[in-house]
Amino acid sequence: MQLTAAELQKRHELEGAPDPFPSLGETTTVKPKRVVQVPADADSQADFPTLATSTPAAAAPGKSVWGSDAGPRIKATVKSTPVITDYFMVTQAELPAKDGKQTSVGEIMKQVMTKYRVRIEASTNQSRQTTFHMKGETQKDLDKAKRHLLAALSPVAILTLNAPASTIAAIIGPKGATLKKIREATGVKVDIPPKDGTPNEHASGTNGTITPLPGDEEEEVMVPVTITGPRPLALEAQGMLNEIIASRTSYLTQKVRDIPAHILPFVLTCRNHFIGEAQGSYVNLALNQPEREITVSGDREGVVRVVETIKATIEGFKTSLTNLKISLPKRQHRLLAGKAVDDILGQTKCLVEVASPEDPGDEVTVWGLAVDLPIGLGAVMAKANSQFIHEFPLPGPLAISKQLLAYMTRIDYEATLANDHPDALIFTPSPATIAQASVLNIDIAGEKSVVDAVIKQISEFIGKLIGATREVSIDWLIHRVIQGKNAKKLKQFYEAQNVQVFFPPESAEESQVLLVYDPLSPSASPSPVEKVKHLDHAVEELLKMSKEFADVKSQKISVEKRWHEAVVGQGGTTLNAIIGEDTTLSIKVGAEVGDASDEDVILVRGTSIDVDRAVEEISKVVEDAKNDAIVSSYSIEFDIDREYVGRVVGAQGSGVNKLRDALGVKVDFSDEADEKEKEAGKKKKAAHQKSKVKITGRKENVEEAKKRILSQVERLADETSEVLKIPNQYHAQLIGQGGRYAIRLEENYGVKITFPRSSGENGEGKTREQLKPDEVLIKGGKRGVASAKSELLDALEFEKENNKVLTFDVPTRSVSRILGKGGASILEIKDVTGAQIDVDKTNDGIGSFTQITVRGTKDAINAAKTAILAIADQVGEETTVSLVIERKFHRNIIGAGGQGLKDLINRCGGPSDTKLQAGLVRFPRPDETSDEVRLRGEPKLVNKVKEELEQIVATLRDRIVLAVEIPASQHRNLIGRGGQHLNDLQNRTGVQVQFPGSRSYNQFGDPENASEMADVDPANIVKVSGGRKACEAAVEELQTHVRPATPEGVTAIVSVPLKYHHAISQQGHFFRTLRNFGVSVEQSGKPQKPAVPAAPPQNGSTTARIDDTDDAPSIEIHWQVAENYLDAEEGDSEWTLKGSDVTGLERAQSLIQEAIAQAAAMTCVGFLTLPDRSAFPRIVGSKGSNVARLRNETGADITVGRDNSTIIIIGSESAVDAAKEAILKQISSSGRPPRH
């Protein structure tokens, strides 16, 4: 934010004061100084003039006081001289010495009075303070005298003032005027250091303009200003400088840097507190997240207060924040980044930090106050488990997976998926993961249905890519050369072969070039044979190109680092000249080479000829630098035809500016012939007149600039243009989608093709060339123009044959049906017929008929017209009716998935086709505030639907909500299996019943009898909604089914070893079985160790192989058996059993004892590790059927790993072996080995 001097004056209530920084073109009006009232002086001629002078002046005759008019009257004429007074005090004056003797105050006063014609009186009090009273005729004399006295009586002081760099120009003033004024007013010496090249270096003070204040991203640089002179005058000068600085730096910028990463988010939550500390002053806070710094800018006082508050807040957080660390699977880290961090911080006042994707660790850190950490940890766990995460493995060997991932990254397929599925989160592997992983996975997070949709889309996309990728190894040194020399050929690969070529980044220094047969192209063939054919051709051509540049080499030159700047040149100009216009050379200087041990080197890569040339030129530049011969004074002159000067210069000098920026040269054009003709007054034909070009700069750069200009002139000399007459209706087809066809012609033939563009108002062309609507301009080389013209005319003939146009009218009321919802109907007609269809939208529904234009072949036009008219004939006379229905009833009427609305239309005799139903009833969208429901269609049907809607709304308006108390333990019985009892009750009574925990429970609102339920447990309150009578009847029926509370049951305690807990509980299935007997379980303790034991380290001797036949592929597995409960927890857990009767309790105790005995028999644990997870679906079976069958047959507990390829089998030794053999038998009989 920059303020003018006038704005600063207004802000600081200095209006009326002179502008301290006037512009050169303005006149500043200064108010006159306040007049000093001086007491009368008896010696002053002005106060007491004499009555006579030596030369009296003649006076006009007047009447005598004695009655006579003849006598002369003497009148004195005295010149009035004003007297100005001033005074000041000096404390303990230091008197100078002269010839070894100290000078007195009187002597100094006498010298000053004599020199400046003033009168001075002095008086000294007991405190040795001397007061000087001065009188003089002019203020100027008094000021000079005062400065002289102060300089003689005061000690010399040296003061240093730190001035912001942006104010130095204002301190100096126009041509030094402001600084000179300060020096003259105070007589002190003011020294300002010269510019030091800092980013905010001050101006030289030659223009008097205000230096822009630094932006929010820059902090002000301070410049030390030294003031030397008598102390009072030095202080006065310091005050004058401070006034200038204050007027220019009322706007201040400061930064708080290096804020710890775990504290910064907490600091950001205090933004409003910081703004409040400004106390009404304007401040702006800006965050630089990567640098972890906050920039505060605004009014100086407010900025200082806010910065101090921020620093104090940071220190406070450093002492109060603590952390808690947990481990979570790496894939769940995805859900703890981005917006999730802000959500957790806002909800719990805790910050979550996860390891970077490149870090193999799975540690998660939660920061916060000690009292907030438990809540924060809970929120982190909830967020980490909030979404379904699926790991989608990329198919094929690792090399193919990398090719697929590289292509998806190059086309930004992740963004495409995000746009198609905004509710899904897609994560691709990081570069570090790609380099280390044996399997590449794409992580997808979101709702199960959304994730399934993403998986389906990725699978379809990868299915098209199978066999469509290829890598060819080409020395990375020549990638740049191939791309520079064969750019057009590489584009033709895509146009002719549908093959895209992707070179790796040069910084990667990789030789593998990826070729992809584009699966998204309309011309792509699904045939594997076609893919291979086109890829083979592209590979062959690419290898031919590489052979052309097989002599590519790299060479290192030893050049001291101090000469690197000379090689690079200002802004890279010298380096650009060495590389040349084709940029087929790569030159890395110093640290860019990548050798940390030696920066005194330059690496040149490219063809041998270019490398040799560049090395020679670099050596010459370095030699010139060493000999101090780097002088940009070399110039060269040559002539070009005057007609090409404008094109070389470019629009607004763009061509010349490009040469200047790239090569650091100055280009001048002159027409000496014109000057001579003007002097001679002659006219001469302009054809073939020459203009002189002068280029000044470094020799190598000048030669390169001349080469480029002459090359451009040569191209312009061969340039011609031709205008073709092509009807405007064919322009769009000839241009192609996105200009594709026109661009291809321009690139193939090196021409520029211009089609006219209409402004839309008067139809005049908006192109630079004045073209009529049916004209097309081709400009370029003669051969290129002829070839492009021929191909363009051939394309025109093809379009005339295949681009017929038919226009007809349809009733306006049928247009919406023809278009369909979201344009579905019209798009279907386009796809089926292949015709292009345009519907006139200019009438905006006004009028009885709408015009439709169809383009295409004759057959396509006829088919499209027939389909459109068939839809139009189905639409009879329509009417539109509006109903006002409260928004709260809309969802009930529409129903789940729109089923309620569909049933309503069917009951009224409406169409069953969803496309036809779509336009019949329209409810307002969620973002609309209206309650209006619109009906449009045949009058009879509309009236029936209207009556039905009115009846439904009347019923809904009469609906009430009643609450009934039903113990939560009896809810399941009242609902019934599959909701059978509940549905029967709702159908019989016509009400809706909602139990606690259902989705719509809270949407029913508060019941009428809520006051009666004030003391009832919310878990026991059931809501009934419907008509009053129906609700009351339903409530009575529900109450009749409520069983009275059972008396307190019986209890028993059973001791269960902790090590058997997981085997007995079966992930909670055992406790659900006990509940069937009416028995619940309370446990005094639970084991802390995981249910599944960890696998022991693999031993090479345990490797086993399965071979079907000698020729069949084999599957390599690892089998290990260990003792179960080896590292299990010791001790027992007391299980308290609570039952309703003794019989159920005894059965529960019996089952527990049997489970303990069975768990004790599970003495072994086996670890069966497969090469990959490809056989797991067959082992598990549909919904786990195979695993369940194996458990029943063998008696072993089988666990299939989710994150690895290991199957864990627990049971007796015989059961474990039997389960293993059964699994291996199932794998070997699958018909194909798992993928490696």
PDB file of C-alpha atoms in Angstrom, residues 176-361:
ATOM      1  CA  GLY A 176      19.541  17.235  -3.842  1.00  0.00           C
ATOM      2  CA  ALA A 177      17.268  20.184  -3.010  1.00  0.00           C
ATOM      3  CA  THR A 178      15.786  18.775   0.212  1.00  0.00           C
ATOM      4  CA  LEU A 179      19.135  17.690   1.612  1.00  0.00           C
ATOM      5  CA  LYS A 180      20.667  21.044   0.686  1.00  0.00           C
ATOM      6  CA  LYS A 181      17.845  22.842   2.482  1.00  0.00           C
ATOM      7  CA  ILE A 182      18.477  20.838   5.666  1.00  0.00           C
ATOM      8  CA  ARG A 183      22.186  21.549   5.504  1.00  0.00           C
ATOM      9  CA  GLU A 184      21.620  25.297   4.982  1.00  0.00           C
ATOM     10  CA  ALA A 185      19.009  25.467   7.751  1.00  0.00           C
ATOM     11  CA  THR A 186      21.177  23.721  10.345  1.00  0.00           C
ATOM     12  CA  GLY A 187      24.730  24.099   9.071  1.00  0.00           C
ATOM     13  CA  VAL A 188      25.481  20.450   9.785  1.00  0.00           C
ATOM     14  CA  LYS A 189      27.016  17.783   7.577  1.00  0.00           C
ATOM     15  CA  VAL A 190      24.706  14.975   6.423  1.00  0.00           C
ATOM     16  CA  ASP A 191      26.337  11.893   4.865  1.00  0.00           C
ATOM     17  CA  ILE A 192      24.318   9.232   3.020  1.00  0.00           C
ATOM     18  CA  PRO A 193      26.220   6.123   1.884  1.00  0.00           C
ATOM     19  CA  PRO A 194      26.085   5.239  -1.821  1.00  0.00           C
ATOM     20  CA  LYS A 195      23.830   2.491  -3.185  1.00  0.00           C
ATOM     21  CA  ASP A 196      25.036  -0.981  -2.298  1.00  0.00           C
ATOM     22  CA  GLY A 197      23.010  -3.025  -4.735  1.00  0.00           C
ATOM     23  CA  THR A 198      20.492  -4.253  -2.176  1.00  0.00           C
ATOM     24  CA  PRO A 199      16.995  -5.145  -3.392  1.00  0.00           C
ATOM     25  CA  ASN A 200      15.664  -1.912  -1.948  1.00  0.00           C
ATOM     26  CA  GLU A 201      18.590   0.286  -3.028  1.00  0.00           C
ATOM     27  CA  HIS A 202      17.707   3.956  -2.781  1.00  0.00           C
ATOM     28  CA  ALA A 203      17.341   6.281  -5.707  1.00  0.00           C
ATOM     29  CA  SER A 204      19.952   8.838  -6.596  1.00  0.00           C
ATOM     30  CA  GLY A 205      17.560  11.657  -5.918  1.00  0.00           C
ATOM     31  CA  THR A 206      17.470  13.092  -9.394  1.00  0.00           C
ATOM     32  CA  ASN A 207      13.741  12.938 -10.060  1.00  0.00           C
ATOM     33  CA  GLY A 208      12.112  13.867  -6.777  1.00  0.00           C
ATOM     34  CA  THR A 209       9.533  11.074  -6.982  1.00  0.00           C
ATOM     35  CA  ILE A 210       8.488   8.845  -4.109  1.00  0.00           C
ATOM     36  CA  THR A 211      10.236   5.502  -4.075  1.00  0.00           C
ATOM     37  CA  PRO A 212       7.602   2.744  -3.899  1.00  0.00           C
ATOM     38  CA  LEU A 213       7.333   1.157  -0.512  1.00  0.00           C
ATOM     39  CA  PRO A 214       8.232  -2.511  -0.337  1.00  0.00           C
ATOM     40  CA  GLY A 215       5.421  -4.968  -0.904  1.00  0.00           C
ATOM     41  CA  ASP A 216       4.045  -7.440   1.549  1.00  0.00           C
ATOM     42  CA  GLU A 217       6.642  -9.975   0.543  1.00  0.00           C
ATOM     43  CA  GLU A 218       9.691  -7.739   1.187  1.00  0.00           C
ATOM     44  CA  GLU A 219      11.059  -6.252   4.369  1.00  0.00           C
ATOM     45  CA  GLU A 220      12.422  -2.706   4.380  1.00  0.00           C
ATOM     46  CA  VAL A 221      16.218  -2.319   4.167  1.00  0.00           C
ATOM     47  CA  MET A 222      17.689   0.354   6.459  1.00  0.00           C
ATOM     48  CA  VAL A 223      20.375   2.842   5.360  1.00  0.00           C
ATOM     49  CA  PRO A 224      22.581   4.563   8.016  1.00  0.00           C
ATOM     50  CA  VAL A 225      22.587   8.384   7.659  1.00  0.00           C
ATOM     51  CA  THR A 226      25.366  10.197   9.572  1.00  0.00           C
ATOM     52  CA  ILE A 227      24.817  13.749  10.936  1.00  0.00           C
ATOM     53  CA  THR A 228      27.873  15.734  12.092  1.00  0.00           C
ATOM     54  CA  GLY A 229      27.752  19.222  13.678  1.00  0.00           C
ATOM     55  CA  PRO A 230      27.053  21.184  16.864  1.00  0.00           C
ATOM     56  CA  ARG A 231      24.814  19.073  19.042  1.00  0.00           C
ATOM     57  CA  PRO A 232      21.704  21.344  19.054  1.00  0.00           C
ATOM     58  CA  LEU A 233      21.896  21.803  15.286  1.00  0.00           C
ATOM     59  CA  ALA A 234      22.567  18.107  14.738  1.00  0.00           C
ATOM     60  CA  LEU A 235      19.492  17.275  16.800  1.00  0.00           C
ATOM     61  CA  GLU A 236      17.495  19.810  14.801  1.00  0.00           C
ATOM     62  CA  ALA A 237      18.641  18.208  11.541  1.00  0.00           C
ATOM     63  CA  GLN A 238      17.803  14.778  12.960  1.00  0.00           C
ATOM     64  CA  GLY A 239      14.281  15.990  13.755  1.00  0.00           C
ATOM     65  CA  MET A 240      13.842  17.336  10.222  1.00  0.00           C
ATOM     66  CA  LEU A 241      14.965  13.998   8.782  1.00  0.00           C
ATOM     67  CA  ASN A 242      12.652  12.110  11.130  1.00  0.00           C
ATOM     68  CA  GLU A 243       9.720  14.203   9.916  1.00  0.00           C
ATOM     69  CA  ILE A 244      10.496  13.235   6.317  1.00  0.00           C
ATOM     70  CA  ILE A 245      10.902   9.575   7.257  1.00  0.00           C
ATOM     71  CA  ALA A 246       7.687   9.552   9.297  1.00  0.00           C
ATOM     72  CA  SER A 247       5.719  11.030   6.406  1.00  0.00           C
ATOM     73  CA  ARG A 248       7.082   8.374   4.083  1.00  0.00           C
ATOM     74  CA  THR A 249       7.138   5.363   6.392  1.00  0.00           C
ATOM     75  CA  SER A 250       3.842   5.588   8.188  1.00  0.00           C
ATOM     76  CA  TYR A 251       3.371   2.376   6.209  1.00  0.00           C
ATOM     77  CA  LEU A 252       5.743  -0.291   7.543  1.00  0.00           C
ATOM     78  CA  THR A 253       6.484  -3.918   6.691  1.00  0.00           C
ATOM     79  CA  GLN A 254       8.103  -6.407   9.101  1.00  0.00           C
ATOM     80  CA  LYS A 255       8.483 -10.180   9.060  1.00  0.00           C
ATOM     81  CA  VAL A 256       8.430 -12.819  11.765  1.00  0.00           C
ATOM     82  CA  ARG A 257      10.679 -15.578  10.408  1.00  0.00           C
ATOM     83  CA  ASP A 258      11.533 -19.201  11.174  1.00  0.00           C
ATOM     84  CA  ILE A 259       8.347 -20.067  13.040  1.00  0.00           C
ATOM     85  CA  PRO A 260       8.566 -23.751  14.096  1.00  0.00           C
ATOM     86  CA  ALA A 261       6.475 -25.953  11.801  1.00  0.00           C
ATOM     87  CA  HIS A 262       4.403 -27.460  14.624  1.00  0.00           C
ATOM     88  CA  ILE A 263       3.662 -24.015  16.116  1.00  0.00           C
ATOM     89  CA  LEU A 264       2.725 -22.137  12.924  1.00  0.00           C
ATOM     90  CA  PRO A 265      -0.825 -23.604  12.613  1.00  0.00           C
ATOM     91  CA  PHE A 266      -1.578 -22.648  16.228  1.00  0.00           C
ATOM     92  CA  VAL A 267      -0.300 -19.131  15.580  1.00  0.00           C
ATOM     93  CA  LEU A 268      -2.564 -18.791  12.546  1.00  0.00           C
ATOM     94  CA  THR A 269      -5.635 -19.448  14.697  1.00  0.00           C
ATOM     95  CA  CYS A 270      -4.819 -16.273  16.655  1.00  0.00           C
ATOM     96  CA  ARG A 271      -5.186 -13.967  13.652  1.00  0.00           C
ATOM     97  CA  ASN A 272      -8.167 -12.054  15.084  1.00  0.00           C
ATOM     98  CA  HIS A 273      -6.259 -11.538  18.344  1.00  0.00           C
ATOM     99  CA  PHE A 274      -3.315 -10.082  16.418  1.00  0.00           C
ATOM    100  CA  ILE A 275      -5.592  -7.737  14.446  1.00  0.00           C
ATOM    101  CA  GLY A 276      -7.116  -6.580  17.731  1.00  0.00           C
ATOM    102  CA  GLU A 277      -3.665  -5.729  19.090  1.00  0.00           C
ATOM    103  CA  ALA A 278      -3.345  -3.142  16.294  1.00  0.00           C
ATOM    104  CA  GLN A 279      -5.838  -1.036  18.309  1.00  0.00           C
ATOM    105  CA  GLY A 280      -7.641   0.297  15.261  1.00  0.00           C
ATOM    106  CA  SER A 281      -4.549   0.857  13.141  1.00  0.00           C
ATOM    107  CA  TYR A 282      -4.574  -0.634   9.664  1.00  0.00           C
ATOM    108  CA  VAL A 283      -2.493  -3.821   9.435  1.00  0.00           C
ATOM    109  CA  ASN A 284      -2.380  -6.674   6.957  1.00  0.00           C
ATOM    110  CA  LEU A 285      -1.078 -10.177   7.726  1.00  0.00           C
ATOM    111  CA  ALA A 286       0.333 -12.356   4.943  1.00  0.00           C
ATOM    112  CA  LEU A 287       1.598 -15.924   5.295  1.00  0.00           C
ATOM    113  CA  ASN A 288       4.515 -17.490   3.441  1.00  0.00           C
ATOM    114  CA  GLN A 289       3.858 -21.152   4.223  1.00  0.00           C
ATOM    115  CA  PRO A 290       7.005 -22.684   2.633  1.00  0.00           C
ATOM    116  CA  GLU A 291       9.322 -20.237   4.454  1.00  0.00           C
ATOM    117  CA  ARG A 292       7.266 -20.409   7.676  1.00  0.00           C
ATOM    118  CA  GLU A 293       7.119 -16.650   8.057  1.00  0.00           C
ATOM    119  CA  ILE A 294       4.384 -14.055   8.614  1.00  0.00           C
ATOM    120  CA  THR A 295       4.613 -10.624   6.987  1.00  0.00           C
ATOM    121  CA  VAL A 296       2.925  -7.746   8.831  1.00  0.00           C
ATOM    122  CA  SER A 297       2.375  -4.529   6.910  1.00  0.00           C
ATOM    123  CA  GLY A 298       0.366  -1.382   7.569  1.00  0.00           C
ATOM    124  CA  ASP A 299       0.487   1.592   9.913  1.00  0.00           C
ATOM    125  CA  ARG A 300       3.824   1.743  11.716  1.00  0.00           C
ATOM    126  CA  GLU A 301       2.538   1.737  15.301  1.00  0.00           C
ATOM    127  CA  GLY A 302       0.072  -1.068  14.648  1.00  0.00           C
ATOM    128  CA  VAL A 303       2.700  -3.173  12.877  1.00  0.00           C
ATOM    129  CA  VAL A 304       5.144  -2.869  15.784  1.00  0.00           C
ATOM    130  CA  ARG A 305       2.492  -3.923  18.322  1.00  0.00           C
ATOM    131  CA  VAL A 306       1.306  -6.858  16.217  1.00  0.00           C
ATOM    132  CA  VAL A 307       4.842  -8.166  15.608  1.00  0.00           C
ATOM    133  CA  GLU A 308       5.613  -8.081  19.327  1.00  0.00           C
ATOM    134  CA  THR A 309       2.359  -9.934  20.062  1.00  0.00           C
ATOM    135  CA  ILE A 310       3.133 -12.623  17.465  1.00  0.00           C
ATOM    136  CA  LYS A 311       6.609 -13.210  18.912  1.00  0.00           C
ATOM    137  CA  ALA A 312       5.214 -13.442  22.439  1.00  0.00           C
ATOM    138  CA  THR A 313       2.560 -15.912  21.259  1.00  0.00           C
ATOM    139  CA  ILE A 314       5.205 -18.118  19.631  1.00  0.00           C
ATOM    140  CA  GLU A 315       7.256 -18.194  22.823  1.00  0.00           C
ATOM    141  CA  GLY A 316       4.150 -19.113  24.788  1.00  0.00           C
ATOM    142  CA  PHE A 317       3.356 -22.028  22.493  1.00  0.00           C
ATOM    143  CA  LYS A 318       6.954 -23.279  22.719  1.00  0.00           C
ATOM    144  CA  THR A 319       6.536 -23.827  26.453  1.00  0.00           C
ATOM    145  CA  SER A 320       2.896 -25.010  26.554  1.00  0.00           C
ATOM    146  CA  LEU A 321       2.647 -27.428  23.607  1.00  0.00           C
ATOM    147  CA  THR A 322       3.483 -31.104  23.988  1.00  0.00           C
ATOM    148  CA  ASN A 323       3.114 -34.085  21.657  1.00  0.00           C
ATOM    149  CA  LEU A 324       1.959 -37.674  21.473  1.00  0.00           C
ATOM    150  CA  LYS A 325       3.198 -40.167  18.862  1.00  0.00           C
ATOM    151  CA  ILE A 326       1.329 -43.175  17.455  1.00  0.00           C
ATOM    152  CA  SER A 327       1.824 -45.573  14.559  1.00  0.00           C
ATOM    153  CA  LEU A 328      -0.723 -45.912  11.746  1.00  0.00           C
ATOM    154  CA  PRO A 329      -0.513 -47.785   8.420  1.00  0.00           C
ATOM    155  CA  LYS A 330       1.055 -45.613   5.752  1.00  0.00           C
ATOM    156  CA  ARG A 331      -2.044 -45.610   3.551  1.00  0.00           C
ATOM    157  CA  GLN A 332      -4.101 -44.011   6.324  1.00  0.00           C
ATOM    158  CA  HIS A 333      -1.678 -41.067   6.374  1.00  0.00           C
ATOM    159  CA  ARG A 334      -3.382 -39.951   3.180  1.00  0.00           C
ATOM    160  CA  LEU A 335      -6.508 -39.073   5.196  1.00  0.00           C
ATOM    161  CA  LEU A 336      -4.536 -36.975   7.695  1.00  0.00           C
ATOM    162  CA  ALA A 337      -3.308 -34.294   5.310  1.00  0.00           C
ATOM    163  CA  GLY A 338      -4.651 -31.140   3.698  1.00  0.00           C
ATOM    164  CA  LYS A 339      -8.116 -30.094   4.866  1.00  0.00           C
ATOM    165  CA  ALA A 340      -8.212 -32.892   7.447  1.00  0.00           C
ATOM    166  CA  VAL A 341      -5.421 -31.150   9.415  1.00  0.00           C
ATOM    167  CA  ASP A 342      -7.464 -27.925   9.538  1.00  0.00           C
ATOM    168  CA  ASP A 343     -10.622 -29.809  10.571  1.00  0.00           C
ATOM    169  CA  ILE A 344      -8.867 -31.591  13.433  1.00  0.00           C
ATOM    170  CA  LEU A 345      -7.202 -28.368  14.578  1.00  0.00           C
ATOM    171  CA  GLY A 346     -10.520 -26.519  14.525  1.00  0.00           C
ATOM    172  CA  GLN A 347     -12.383 -29.250  16.418  1.00  0.00           C
ATOM    173  CA  THR A 348      -9.830 -30.312  19.018  1.00  0.00           C
ATOM    174  CA  LYS A 349      -7.172 -27.551  19.135  1.00  0.00           C
ATOM    175  CA  CYS A 350      -4.617 -30.226  18.238  1.00  0.00           C
ATOM    176  CA  LEU A 351      -2.290 -30.470  15.235  1.00  0.00           C
ATOM    177  CA  VAL A 352      -1.539 -33.735  13.462  1.00  0.00           C
ATOM    178  CA  GLU A 353       1.754 -34.280  11.612  1.00  0.00           C
ATOM    179  CA  VAL A 354       2.458 -37.294   9.408  1.00  0.00           C
ATOM    180  CA  ALA A 355       5.687 -38.513   7.893  1.00  0.00           C
ATOM    181  CA  SER A 356       6.392 -37.463   4.314  1.00  0.00           C
ATOM    182  CA  PRO A 357       5.461 -39.967   1.565  1.00  0.00           C
ATOM    183  CA  GLU A 358       9.185 -40.584   0.973  1.00  0.00           C
ATOM    184  CA  ASP A 359       9.741 -41.473   4.648  1.00  0.00           C
ATOM    185  CA  PRO A 360       9.184 -45.226   5.182  1.00  0.00           C
ATOM    186  CA  GLY A 361       8.147 -44.631   8.784  1.00  0.00           C
TER     187      GLY A 361
END
